[in-house]
Short mmCIF file of C-alpha atoms in Angstrom, two decimals:
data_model
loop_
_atom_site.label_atom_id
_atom_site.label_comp_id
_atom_site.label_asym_id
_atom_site.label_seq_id
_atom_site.Cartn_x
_atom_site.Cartn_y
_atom_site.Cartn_z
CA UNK G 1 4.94 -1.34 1.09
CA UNK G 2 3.90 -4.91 1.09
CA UNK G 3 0.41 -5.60 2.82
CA UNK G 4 -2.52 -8.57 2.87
CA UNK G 5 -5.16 -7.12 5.40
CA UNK G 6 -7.97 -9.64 6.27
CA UNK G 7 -11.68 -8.37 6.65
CA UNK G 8 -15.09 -10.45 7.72
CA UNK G 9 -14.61 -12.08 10.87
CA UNK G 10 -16.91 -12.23 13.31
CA UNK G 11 -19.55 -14.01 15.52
CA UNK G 12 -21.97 -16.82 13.94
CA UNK G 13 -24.03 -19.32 14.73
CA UNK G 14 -23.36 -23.07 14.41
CA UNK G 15 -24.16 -23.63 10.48
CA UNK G 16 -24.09 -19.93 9.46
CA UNK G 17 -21.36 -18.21 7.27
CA UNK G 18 -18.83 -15.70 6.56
CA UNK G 19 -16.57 -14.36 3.70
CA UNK G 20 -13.41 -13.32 4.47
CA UNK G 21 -11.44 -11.10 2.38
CA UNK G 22 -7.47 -10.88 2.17
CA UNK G 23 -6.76 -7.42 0.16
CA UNK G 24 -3.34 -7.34 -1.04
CA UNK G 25 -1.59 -3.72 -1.59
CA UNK G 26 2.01 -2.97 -2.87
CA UNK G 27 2.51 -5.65 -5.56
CA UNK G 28 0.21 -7.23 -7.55
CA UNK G 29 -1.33 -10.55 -7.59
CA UNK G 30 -0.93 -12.17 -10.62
CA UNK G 31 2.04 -15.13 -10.27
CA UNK G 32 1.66 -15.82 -6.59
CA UNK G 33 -0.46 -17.97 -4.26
CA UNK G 34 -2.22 -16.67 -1.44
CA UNK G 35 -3.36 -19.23 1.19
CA UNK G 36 -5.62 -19.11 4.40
CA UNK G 37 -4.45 -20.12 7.65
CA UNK G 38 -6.28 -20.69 11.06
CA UNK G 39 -5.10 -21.39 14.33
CA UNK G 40 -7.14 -21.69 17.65
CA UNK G 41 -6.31 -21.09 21.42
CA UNK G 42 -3.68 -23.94 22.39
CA UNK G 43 -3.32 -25.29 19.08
CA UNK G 44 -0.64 -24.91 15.96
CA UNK G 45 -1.71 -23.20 13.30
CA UNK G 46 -2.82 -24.92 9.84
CA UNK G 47 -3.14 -24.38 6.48
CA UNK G 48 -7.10 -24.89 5.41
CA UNK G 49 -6.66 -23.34 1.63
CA UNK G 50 -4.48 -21.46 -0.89
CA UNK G 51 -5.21 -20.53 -4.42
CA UNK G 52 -2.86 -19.88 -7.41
CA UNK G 53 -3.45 -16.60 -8.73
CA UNK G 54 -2.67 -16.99 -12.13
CA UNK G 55 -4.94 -19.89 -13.19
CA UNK G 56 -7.28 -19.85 -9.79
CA UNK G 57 -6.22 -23.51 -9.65
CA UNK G 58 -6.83 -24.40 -5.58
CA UNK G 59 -6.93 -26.80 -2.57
CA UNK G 60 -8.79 -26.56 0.27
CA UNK G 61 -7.79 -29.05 3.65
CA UNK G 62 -9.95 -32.14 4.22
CA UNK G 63 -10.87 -30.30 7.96
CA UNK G 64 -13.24 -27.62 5.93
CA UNK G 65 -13.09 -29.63 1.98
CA UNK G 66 -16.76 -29.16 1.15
CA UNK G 67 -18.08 -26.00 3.45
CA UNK G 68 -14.76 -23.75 2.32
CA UNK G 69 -14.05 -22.36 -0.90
CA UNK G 70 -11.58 -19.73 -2.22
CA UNK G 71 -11.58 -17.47 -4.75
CA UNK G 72 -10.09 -14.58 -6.05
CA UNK G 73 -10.98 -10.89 -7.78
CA UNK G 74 -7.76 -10.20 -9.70
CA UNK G 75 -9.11 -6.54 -10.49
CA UNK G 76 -9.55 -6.08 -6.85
CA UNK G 77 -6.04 -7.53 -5.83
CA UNK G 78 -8.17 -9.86 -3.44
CA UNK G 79 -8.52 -13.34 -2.15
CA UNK G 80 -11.89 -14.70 -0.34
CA UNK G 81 -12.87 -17.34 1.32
CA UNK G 82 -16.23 -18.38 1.77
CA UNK G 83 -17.29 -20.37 4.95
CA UNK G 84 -20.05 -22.48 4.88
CA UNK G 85 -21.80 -24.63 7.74
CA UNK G 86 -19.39 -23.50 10.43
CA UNK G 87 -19.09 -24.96 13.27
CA UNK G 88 -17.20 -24.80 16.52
CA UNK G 89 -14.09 -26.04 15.44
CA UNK G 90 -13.94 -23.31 13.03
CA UNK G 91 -13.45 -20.76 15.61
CA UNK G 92 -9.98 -19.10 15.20
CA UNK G 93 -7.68 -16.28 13.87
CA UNK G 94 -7.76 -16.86 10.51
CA UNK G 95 -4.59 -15.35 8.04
CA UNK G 96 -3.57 -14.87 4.74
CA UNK G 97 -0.59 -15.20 3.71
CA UNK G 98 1.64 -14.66 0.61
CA UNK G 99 5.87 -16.07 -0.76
CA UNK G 100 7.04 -13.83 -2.51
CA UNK G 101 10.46 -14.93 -2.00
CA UNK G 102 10.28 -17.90 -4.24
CA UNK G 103 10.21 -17.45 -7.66
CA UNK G 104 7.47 -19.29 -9.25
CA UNK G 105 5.86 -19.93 -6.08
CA UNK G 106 3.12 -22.27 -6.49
CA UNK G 107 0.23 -23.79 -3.60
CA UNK G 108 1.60 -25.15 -1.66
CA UNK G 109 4.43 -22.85 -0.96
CA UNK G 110 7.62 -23.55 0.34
CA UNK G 111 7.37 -20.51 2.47
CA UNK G 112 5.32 -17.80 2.91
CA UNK G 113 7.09 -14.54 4.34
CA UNK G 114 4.25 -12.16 4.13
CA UNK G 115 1.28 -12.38 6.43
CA UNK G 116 -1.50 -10.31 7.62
CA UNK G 117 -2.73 -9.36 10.94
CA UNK G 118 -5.16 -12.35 11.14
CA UNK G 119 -8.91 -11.84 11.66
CA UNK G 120 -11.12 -13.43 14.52
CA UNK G 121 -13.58 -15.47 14.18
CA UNK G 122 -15.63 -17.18 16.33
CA UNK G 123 -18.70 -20.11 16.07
CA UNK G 124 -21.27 -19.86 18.99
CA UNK G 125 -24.69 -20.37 19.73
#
């Protein structure tokens, strides 16, 4: 059975951070991308950064380019993303998100059909 379960939200403060995990179980890694998405109360969701798996080539969206960064643990069939100087704006259910459909997926992907249950978090002083 196909799963990406997300781990680390939570409450911060303006200019704090958080590492959010996406564990992957029931295929492995190694060809695919894995990308994060946010979306916030009354707005669509977006696509802030993905990561190729098999060379760790990445992007990461102008909105966050600079305070976000992914990674990945191959061993640990995991994906991270690191959060730096958050701010308000960066309050949301973040995801992560897989294709698997496609073959040779590469970021960005054309689709991505496997999702996980999204993790909350929220920015406040």
């Amino acid at each position: 059975q196909v799963q990406l379960v997300e781990s680390g939200g939570g409450l911060v403060q303006p200019g704090g951070s958080l590492r959010l995990s996406c564990a992957v179980s029931g295929f492995t890694l190694d060809y695919l991308p894995i990308a994060w998405f946010r979306q916030a109360p009354g707005k669509e969701r977006e696509e802030v950064s993905c990561i190729n798996i098999s060379d760790g080539s990445n992007y990461v969206a102008d909105v966050v380019k600079g305070r976000f960064t992914i990674s990945r643990d191959n061993a640990k069939n995991t994906v991270y993303l690191q959060m730096n100087s958050l701010k308000h704006e960066d309050t949301a259910v973040y995801y992560c998100a897989t294709d698997l459909t496609t073959y040779g997926s590469r970021c960005p992907a054309p689709e991505y059909d496997y999702w996980g249950q999204g993790t909350q978090v929220t920015v406040s002083s």
